[in-house]
Short mmCIF file of C-alpha atoms and ligand atoms in Angstrom, two decimals:
data_model
loop_
_atom_site.label_atom_id
_atom_site.label_comp_id
_atom_site.label_asym_id
_atom_site.label_seq_id
_atom_site.Cartn_x
_atom_site.Cartn_y
_atom_site.Cartn_z
CA UNK Z 846 2.66 3.57 19.95
CA UNK Z 847 4.98 6.28 18.71
CA UNK Z 848 7.75 4.29 17.12
CA UNK Z 849 9.97 7.05 15.94
CA UNK Z 850 10.11 10.76 15.31
CA UNK Z 851 12.26 13.03 13.16
CA UNK Z 852 14.47 11.19 10.70
CA UNK Z 853 16.77 13.39 8.66
CA UNK Z 854 16.24 11.44 5.47
CA UNK Z 855 14.60 12.52 2.24
CA UNK Z 856 12.91 10.85 -0.68
CA UNK Z 857 15.44 11.41 -3.46
CA UNK Z 858 13.38 9.66 -6.12
CA UNK Z 859 9.99 8.01 -6.64
CA UNK Z 860 8.86 5.53 -9.28
CA UNK Z 861 5.86 3.38 -10.05
CA UNK Z 862 4.60 0.77 -12.45
CA UNK Z 863 1.16 -0.52 -13.39
CA UNK Z 864 0.69 -3.64 -15.50
CA UNK Z 865 -1.02 -3.08 -18.85
CA UNK Z 866 -4.14 -5.20 -18.55
CA UNK Z 867 -7.20 -3.35 -17.30
CA UNK Z 868 -9.98 -5.19 -15.44
CA UNK Z 869 -13.03 -2.92 -15.52
CA UNK Z 870 -16.22 -3.09 -13.51
CA UNK Z 871 -17.95 -4.10 -16.75
CA UNK Z 872 -15.53 -7.06 -17.00
CA UNK Z 873 -16.37 -8.07 -13.41
CA UNK Z 874 -20.08 -7.95 -14.25
CA UNK Z 875 -19.37 -10.86 -16.59
CA UNK Z 876 -17.56 -12.83 -13.87
CA UNK Z 877 -19.70 -12.45 -10.69
CA UNK Z 878 -23.13 -11.19 -9.67
CA UNK Z 879 -22.24 -7.50 -9.35
CA UNK Z 880 -22.71 -4.21 -11.17
CA UNK Z 881 -20.65 -1.21 -12.12
CA UNK Z 882 -23.14 0.91 -10.15
CA UNK Z 883 -22.71 -1.09 -6.93
CA UNK Z 884 -18.90 -1.19 -7.13
CA UNK Z 885 -18.54 2.51 -7.95
CA UNK Z 886 -20.98 3.62 -5.26
CA UNK Z 887 -19.70 1.32 -2.49
CA UNK Z 888 -15.95 1.53 -3.21
CA UNK Z 889 -15.13 4.30 -5.73
CA UNK Z 890 -13.33 1.76 -7.93
CA UNK Z 891 -13.96 1.79 -11.70
CA UNK Z 892 -11.05 -0.32 -12.89
CA UNK Z 893 -7.88 -2.00 -11.68
CA UNK Z 894 -4.75 -3.40 -13.34
CA UNK Z 895 -3.89 -7.09 -13.52
CA UNK Z 896 -0.40 -8.52 -14.05
CA UNK Z 897 0.19 -10.62 -17.16
CA UNK Z 898 0.52 -14.38 -16.63
CA UNK Z 899 4.27 -14.08 -17.11
CA UNK Z 900 4.62 -11.24 -14.57
CA UNK Z 901 5.25 -11.81 -10.88
CA UNK Z 902 5.62 -9.29 -8.04
CA UNK Z 903 9.36 -8.86 -8.56
CA UNK Z 904 8.85 -7.98 -12.24
CA UNK Z 905 6.57 -5.08 -11.32
CA UNK Z 906 8.93 -4.08 -8.49
CA UNK Z 907 11.97 -3.91 -10.78
CA UNK Z 908 10.31 -1.47 -13.20
CA UNK Z 909 9.15 0.80 -10.36
CA UNK Z 910 12.63 0.62 -8.78
CA UNK Z 911 14.38 1.56 -12.04
CA UNK Z 912 12.11 4.60 -12.35
CA UNK Z 913 12.84 5.68 -8.76
CA UNK Z 914 16.60 5.18 -9.15
CA UNK Z 915 16.60 7.20 -12.40
CA UNK Z 916 14.82 10.07 -10.67
CA UNK Z 917 17.24 9.93 -7.74
CA UNK Z 918 20.25 9.74 -10.08
CA UNK Z 919 21.49 6.66 -8.23
CA UNK Z 920 23.02 3.74 -10.08
CA UNK Z 921 22.00 0.21 -9.01
CA UNK Z 922 25.61 -0.55 -8.03
CA UNK Z 923 25.41 2.18 -5.38
CA UNK Z 924 22.18 0.97 -3.75
CA UNK Z 925 22.98 -0.24 -0.24
CA UNK Z 926 19.65 -1.65 0.95
CA UNK Z 927 16.59 -2.99 -0.86
CA UNK Z 928 13.46 -3.47 1.24
CA UNK Z 929 10.59 -5.04 -0.68
CA UNK Z 930 7.31 -4.73 1.15
CA UNK Z 931 4.77 -7.23 -0.12
CA UNK Z 932 2.21 -9.77 1.03
CA UNK Z 933 2.26 -11.44 -2.39
CA UNK Z 934 5.91 -12.46 -2.86
CA UNK Z 935 7.15 -14.44 -5.86
CA UNK Z 936 8.05 -17.33 -3.53
CA UNK Z 937 7.79 -18.15 0.18
CA UNK Z 938 11.55 -17.83 -0.06
CA UNK Z 939 13.94 -16.52 -1.29
CA UNK Z 940 12.89 -12.99 -0.51
CA UNK Z 941 11.48 -11.01 -3.42
CA UNK Z 942 14.11 -8.36 -2.60
CA UNK Z 943 16.83 -10.85 -3.61
CA UNK Z 944 15.16 -11.33 -7.00
CA UNK Z 945 14.90 -7.56 -7.42
CA UNK Z 946 18.54 -7.13 -6.42
CA UNK Z 947 19.81 -9.45 -9.11
CA UNK Z 948 17.46 -8.08 -11.80
CA UNK Z 949 18.66 -4.55 -11.05
CA UNK Z 950 22.32 -5.53 -10.75
CA UNK Z 951 22.40 -3.97 -7.29
CA UNK Z 952 25.16 -6.31 -6.15
CA UNK Z 953 26.21 -4.23 -3.16
CA UNK Z 954 22.78 -4.01 -1.59
CA UNK Z 955 21.41 -5.72 1.51
CA UNK Z 956 18.13 -7.24 0.23
CA UNK Z 957 15.23 -8.28 2.45
CA UNK Z 958 11.43 -8.38 2.53
CA UNK Z 959 9.04 -6.80 5.01
CA UNK Z 960 5.45 -8.01 5.29
CA UNK Z 961 2.83 -5.73 6.75
CA UNK Z 962 0.06 -5.99 4.12
CA UNK Z 963 -1.26 -2.53 3.22
CA UNK Z 964 1.05 -0.84 5.76
CA UNK Z 965 4.14 -2.38 4.20
CA UNK Z 966 5.42 0.66 2.35
CA UNK Z 967 4.96 3.01 5.32
CA UNK Z 968 6.74 0.57 7.66
CA UNK Z 969 9.42 0.08 5.00
CA UNK Z 970 10.05 3.82 4.74
CA UNK Z 971 10.44 4.03 8.51
CA UNK Z 972 12.84 1.09 8.53
CA UNK Z 973 14.83 2.29 5.50
CA UNK Z 974 15.02 5.74 7.07
CA UNK Z 975 16.29 4.25 10.33
CA UNK Z 976 19.02 2.29 8.46
CA UNK Z 977 20.22 5.49 6.79
CA UNK Z 978 20.07 7.65 9.92
CA UNK Z 979 21.87 5.01 11.98
CA UNK Z 980 24.62 4.95 9.38
CA UNK Z 981 24.08 1.26 8.60
CA UNK Z 982 23.61 2.17 4.94
CA UNK Z 983 24.02 5.33 2.86
CA UNK Z 984 20.68 4.87 1.15
CA UNK Z 985 17.71 2.54 0.97
CA UNK Z 986 15.47 1.54 -1.91
CA UNK Z 987 12.01 0.86 -0.47
CA UNK Z 988 9.52 -0.87 -2.75
CA UNK Z 989 5.85 -1.70 -2.29
CA UNK Z 990 4.84 -4.32 -4.86
CA UNK Z 991 1.86 -6.66 -5.11
CA UNK Z 992 0.15 -9.11 -7.41
CA UNK Z 993 -2.99 -9.47 -5.32
CA UNK Z 994 -4.88 -10.82 -8.34
CA UNK Z 995 -3.06 -14.15 -7.81
CA UNK Z 996 -4.61 -14.48 -4.35
CA UNK Z 997 -8.08 -13.16 -5.19
CA UNK Z 998 -11.05 -15.48 -5.49
CA UNK Z 999 -12.85 -14.29 -8.62
CA UNK Z 1000 -15.98 -16.17 -7.57
CA UNK Z 1001 -16.32 -14.09 -4.36
CA UNK Z 1002 -18.01 -10.79 -5.22
CA UNK Z 1003 -17.41 -9.40 -1.73
CA UNK Z 1004 -13.65 -9.24 -2.27
CA UNK Z 1005 -12.74 -9.71 -5.94
CA UNK Z 1006 -13.94 -6.25 -6.94
CA UNK Z 1007 -11.41 -4.54 -4.69
CA UNK Z 1008 -7.90 -5.56 -5.63
CA UNK Z 1009 -5.35 -4.65 -8.30
CA UNK Z 1010 -1.67 -5.24 -9.09
CA UNK Z 1011 1.04 -2.55 -9.04
CA UNK Z 1012 4.43 -1.48 -7.69
CA UNK Z 1013 5.84 1.76 -6.34
CA UNK Z 1014 9.32 2.63 -5.06
CA UNK Z 1015 11.22 5.34 -3.21
CA UNK Z 1016 14.93 6.00 -2.80
CA UNK Z 1017 15.82 7.30 0.65
CA UNK Z 1018 19.04 9.20 1.27
CA UNK Z 1019 20.36 11.48 4.01
CA UNK Z 1020 18.72 14.89 3.77
CA UNK Z 1021 20.56 17.37 1.63
CA UNK Z 1022 17.72 19.88 1.43
CA UNK Z 1023 14.51 20.36 3.35
CA UNK Z 1024 13.24 16.79 3.05
CA UNK Z 1025 12.70 14.85 6.28
CA UNK Z 1026 10.46 12.41 8.09
CA UNK Z 1027 8.94 14.63 10.77
CA UNK Z 1028 6.80 12.13 12.63
CA UNK Z 1029 5.86 8.51 12.39
CA UNK Z 1030 3.47 6.35 14.37
CA UNK Z 1031 3.01 2.65 13.68
CA UNK Z 1032 1.15 -0.15 15.39
CA UNK Z 1033 -0.83 -3.33 15.07
CA UNK Z 1034 -3.26 -5.71 16.76
CA UNK Z 1035 -2.65 -9.36 15.96
CA UNK Z 1036 -5.78 -10.41 17.84
CA UNK Z 1037 -7.76 -9.16 14.80
CA UNK Z 1038 -5.78 -11.35 12.36
CA UNK Z 1039 -8.92 -13.09 11.10
CA UNK Z 1040 -10.36 -9.90 9.59
CA UNK Z 1041 -8.15 -10.16 6.55
CA UNK Z 1042 -6.00 -13.14 5.72
CA UNK Z 1043 -4.89 -15.85 3.33
CA UNK Z 1044 -5.36 -18.92 5.54
CA UNK Z 1045 -3.79 -21.57 3.30
CA UNK Z 1046 -0.35 -22.20 1.87
CA UNK Z 1047 1.77 -21.35 4.94
CA UNK Z 1048 3.12 -23.58 7.71
CA UNK Z 1049 -0.18 -23.59 9.65
CA UNK Z 1050 -2.16 -24.94 6.70
CA UNK Z 1051 0.31 -26.18 4.08
CA UNK Z 1052 -1.03 -26.86 0.59
CA UNK Z 1053 -3.10 -30.04 0.30
CA UNK Z 1054 -5.86 -31.07 -2.09
CA UNK Z 1055 -8.28 -30.11 0.67
CA UNK Z 1056 -6.90 -26.57 1.10
CA UNK Z 1057 -7.04 -26.06 -2.66
CA UNK Z 1058 -10.61 -27.41 -2.85
CA UNK Z 1059 -11.57 -25.03 -0.01
CA UNK Z 1060 -10.00 -22.06 -1.84
CA UNK Z 1061 -7.90 -21.45 1.29
CA UNK Z 1062 -5.11 -19.93 -0.81
CA UNK Z 1063 -7.27 -16.93 -1.61
CA UNK Z 1064 -7.77 -13.82 0.45
CA UNK Z 1065 -10.59 -13.92 3.02
CA UNK Z 1066 -11.98 -10.55 3.97
CA UNK Z 1067 -14.51 -9.45 6.60
CA UNK Z 1068 -15.13 -6.25 4.67
CA UNK Z 1069 -17.62 -4.49 6.91
CA UNK Z 1070 -15.50 -4.94 10.05
CA UNK Z 1071 -12.27 -3.95 8.26
CA UNK Z 1072 -14.07 -0.82 7.07
CA UNK Z 1073 -15.20 0.05 10.60
CA UNK Z 1074 -11.73 -0.53 12.13
CA UNK Z 1075 -10.01 1.45 9.36
CA UNK Z 1076 -12.22 4.52 9.82
CA UNK Z 1077 -11.80 4.45 13.59
CA UNK Z 1078 -8.01 3.86 13.64
CA UNK Z 1079 -7.15 6.27 10.83
CA UNK Z 1080 -9.26 8.90 12.60
CA UNK Z 1081 -7.24 8.43 15.80
CA UNK Z 1082 -3.96 8.70 13.88
CA UNK Z 1083 -5.09 11.96 12.26
CA UNK Z 1084 -6.05 13.54 15.58
CA UNK Z 1085 -2.60 12.79 17.02
CA UNK Z 1086 -0.66 14.52 14.22
CA UNK Z 1087 -1.22 18.08 15.51
CA UNK Z 1088 -1.00 16.91 19.13
CA UNK Z 1089 2.39 15.25 18.65
CA UNK Z 1090 3.99 17.61 16.12
CA UNK Z 1091 2.38 21.00 16.78
CA UNK Z 1092 1.68 21.11 13.03
CA UNK Z 1093 -1.89 21.92 12.09
CA UNK Z 1094 -3.65 19.67 9.60
CA UNK Z 1095 -4.34 22.91 7.66
CA UNK Z 1096 -0.62 23.26 6.97
CA UNK Z 1097 -0.38 19.84 5.37
CA UNK Z 1098 -0.45 20.13 1.57
CA UNK Z 1099 -1.59 16.61 0.79
CA UNK Z 1100 -2.81 13.50 2.58
CA UNK Z 1101 -2.04 10.24 0.84
CA UNK Z 1102 -4.18 7.55 2.44
CA UNK Z 1103 -3.92 3.88 1.57
CA UNK Z 1104 -6.47 3.44 -1.22
CA UNK Z 1105 -8.85 0.78 0.07
CA UNK Z 1106 -12.27 2.39 -0.32
CA UNK Z 1107 -13.14 5.96 -1.26
CA UNK Z 1108 -15.83 5.94 1.45
CA UNK Z 1109 -13.14 5.27 4.08
CA UNK Z 1110 -11.14 8.23 2.78
CA UNK Z 1111 -14.18 10.54 2.71
CA UNK Z 1112 -15.27 9.46 6.15
CA UNK Z 1113 -11.92 10.17 7.84
CA UNK Z 1114 -11.69 13.58 6.13
CA UNK Z 1115 -15.20 14.49 7.22
CA UNK Z 1116 -14.60 13.43 10.84
CA UNK Z 1117 -11.33 15.40 11.02
CA UNK Z 1118 -12.84 18.47 9.30
CA UNK Z 1119 -10.41 18.19 6.39
CA UNK Z 1120 -11.56 19.23 2.91
CA UNK Z 1121 -11.95 16.11 0.81
CA UNK Z 1122 -9.73 17.57 -1.95
CA UNK Z 1123 -6.76 17.40 0.42
CA UNK Z 1124 -6.77 13.61 0.22
CA UNK Z 1125 -5.20 12.15 -2.91
CA UNK Z 1126 -7.44 9.58 -4.58
CA UNK Z 1127 -6.56 7.27 -7.46
CA UNK Z 1128 -8.49 4.19 -6.32
CA UNK Z 1129 -10.93 4.72 -9.20
CA UNK Z 1130 -8.19 3.65 -11.64
CA UNK Z 1131 -6.09 1.19 -9.63
CA UNK Z 1132 -8.24 -0.36 -6.89
CA UNK Z 1133 -6.63 -1.52 -3.65
CA UNK Z 1134 -3.00 -2.40 -4.41
CA UNK Z 1135 -1.99 -3.02 -0.76
CA UNK Z 1136 1.69 -2.12 -0.18
CA UNK Z 1137 1.95 -0.48 -3.61
CA UNK Z 1138 -0.95 1.85 -2.98
CA UNK Z 1139 0.80 4.73 -1.20
CA UNK Z 1140 3.95 4.93 -3.37
CA UNK Z 1141 2.05 4.82 -6.67
CA UNK Z 1142 -0.30 7.55 -5.43
CA UNK Z 1143 2.64 9.63 -4.21
CA UNK Z 1144 4.52 9.23 -7.49
CA UNK Z 1145 1.40 10.21 -9.41
CA UNK Z 1146 0.91 13.29 -7.19
CA UNK Z 1147 4.50 14.38 -7.86
CA UNK Z 1148 4.17 13.76 -11.62
CA UNK Z 1149 1.01 15.88 -11.69
CA UNK Z 1150 2.67 18.68 -9.69
CA UNK Z 1151 0.13 18.29 -6.87
CA UNK Z 1152 3.02 17.52 -4.51
CA UNK Z 1153 6.20 19.57 -4.75
CA UNK Z 1154 9.54 19.75 -2.97
CA UNK Z 1155 9.20 21.34 0.45
CA UNK Z 1156 5.49 20.43 0.81
CA UNK Z 1157 4.22 18.67 3.92
CA UNK Z 1158 2.61 15.34 3.07
CA UNK Z 1159 0.87 12.91 5.40
CA UNK Z 1160 0.79 9.18 4.63
CA UNK Z 1161 -1.90 7.06 6.30
CA UNK Z 1162 -2.14 3.29 6.15
CA UNK Z 1163 -4.34 0.52 7.52
CA UNK Z 1164 -4.35 -3.15 6.58
CA UNK Z 1165 -4.12 -6.83 7.37
CA UNK Z 1166 -2.57 -7.97 10.64
CA UNK Z 1167 -4.26 -5.71 11.55
CA UNK Z 1168 -1.67 -2.97 11.21
CA UNK Z 1169 -1.76 0.81 10.92
CA UNK Z 1170 0.54 3.78 10.57
CA UNK Z 1171 0.89 7.49 9.89
CA UNK Z 1172 3.94 9.34 8.62
CA UNK Z 1173 4.34 13.10 8.26
CA UNK Z 1174 7.04 14.01 5.75
CA UNK Z 1175 8.46 17.10 4.19
CA UNK Z 1176 8.90 16.03 0.59
N1 LIG O 1232 -21.79 -6.50 -5.84
C1 LIG O 1232 -23.08 -6.44 -5.46
N2 LIG O 1232 -23.47 -6.65 -4.18
C2 LIG O 1232 -22.52 -6.92 -3.28
C3 LIG O 1232 -21.15 -7.01 -3.62
C4 LIG O 1232 -20.80 -6.78 -4.97
N3 LIG O 1232 -19.52 -6.84 -5.41
N4 LIG O 1232 -20.43 -7.29 -2.51
C5 LIG O 1232 -21.31 -7.40 -1.50
N5 LIG O 1232 -22.56 -7.18 -1.97
C6 LIG O 1232 -23.81 -7.21 -1.21
C7 LIG O 1232 -23.73 -8.11 0.00
O1 LIG O 1232 -24.03 -9.44 -0.36
C8 LIG O 1232 -24.75 -7.50 0.91
O2 LIG O 1232 -26.03 -7.93 0.49
P1 LIG O 1232 -27.14 -8.35 1.59
O3 LIG O 1232 -27.38 -7.12 2.40
O4 LIG O 1232 -28.30 -8.77 0.74
O5 LIG O 1232 -26.50 -9.45 2.39
C9 LIG O 1232 -24.67 -6.01 0.61
O6 LIG O 1232 -24.04 -5.91 -0.67
C10 LIG O 1232 -23.85 -5.24 1.63
O7 LIG O 1232 -22.63 -5.98 1.88
P2 LIG O 1232 -21.48 -5.40 2.80
O8 LIG O 1232 -20.38 -6.40 2.87
O9 LIG O 1232 -22.07 -4.90 4.07
O10 LIG O 1232 -21.04 -4.15 1.91
P3 LIG O 1232 -20.14 -2.94 2.30
O11 LIG O 1232 -20.88 -1.70 2.09
O12 LIG O 1232 -19.46 -3.11 3.63
O13 LIG O 1232 -19.01 -2.98 1.19
C11 LIG O 1232 -16.72 -3.65 0.98
C12 LIG O 1232 -18.16 -4.12 1.11
C13 LIG O 1232 -16.62 -2.84 -0.31
C14 LIG O 1232 -15.82 -4.85 0.93
C15 LIG O 1232 -16.36 -2.74 2.18
O14 LIG O 1232 -16.76 -3.33 3.38
C16 LIG O 1232 -14.88 -2.42 2.23
O15 LIG O 1232 -14.36 -1.73 1.39
N6 LIG O 1232 -14.18 -2.88 3.30
C17 LIG O 1232 -12.77 -2.63 3.44
C18 LIG O 1232 -11.99 -3.67 2.74
C19 LIG O 1232 -10.57 -3.24 2.63
O16 LIG O 1232 -10.32 -2.22 2.11
N7 LIG O 1232 -9.60 -3.91 3.12
C20 LIG O 1232 -8.33 -3.21 3.12
C21 LIG O 1232 -7.27 -3.92 3.53
S1 LIG O 1232 -6.57 -4.86 2.19
C22 LIG O 1232 -5.09 -5.51 2.74
O17 LIG O 1232 -4.68 -5.31 3.85
C23 LIG O 1232 -4.37 -6.45 1.74
#
């Protein structure tokens, strides 16, 4: 499904935030039957960040948003839309975007949440871009923020080694320079919902003593099957980029894949004949941060000078739902 192509919007500012506390593989060795060697070899993760007890998703989101607004030179009062993409909101409602709005003092903004697990930020960029291009708003602040540690079962070694907490944000405005969204493809397959889910706590299985005893409020992951689907779907998305845009993968400066497993990233590069160095990797330091993964990697790439204005950058995402997406941008 090609959902949209060519949006004359640019990323005017990026920002990110990682909580201070580090959870290393050595720490996890003390918690479950695992080893630094296994985790590093099978996932590429060495450590991840964990939010303080007093920090919720909106707290991380606000810091990332302030950084992005400062870079864009936009004051909170002039923000017209806030889209928070998260699968770990502060509350079932109100939307985390409303909490971010008030913390920022962005009183003139339309705040709402978008939930698409690890694809959240990519879907949010497409939606924020569409708002701006349609003239609904002048700009959009798109945030990917997660506190996955709150929904991780630290007795389950198959999943607890993967996830970390973080937030990343982007300010979208109408293009004034060369920046644009050149191509975007997004999709999903709800029939594979069971691959990755938090079964308890919603309206289907509201909280009861039984759901708590069953640990139903924690993430359940069929890791091997998610891995297989991710490699296959991300591979298909990559092949379609040159077909749909006429732009060769060689001309793309940087690929920023959702950071879920370094073996997934290596595998899609190998299949597409892309040098591994073209894919940005920071999973070793942050783990899988779901919707925050792409914006924090992108912000880091810009800070390091790996990604510069005018460069072509390809975002790739795959996650719960299941959902997937690709977005080719000129930064
Ligand atoms: N430490 C040591 N051994 C382990 C661990 C661990 N932490 N976890 C699993 N094992 C063992 C298993 O018990 C199994 O042992 P067995 O063969 O004796 O039964 C063996 O290792 C292999 O297990 P697999 O599950 O097949 O391991 P795999 O190589 O597939 O790696 C992993 C598991 C890392 C979860 C991988 O499948 C993966 O990364 N999947 C993708 C998950 C993901 O990224 N999801 C992204 C979406 S997140 C979102 O949308 C919010």
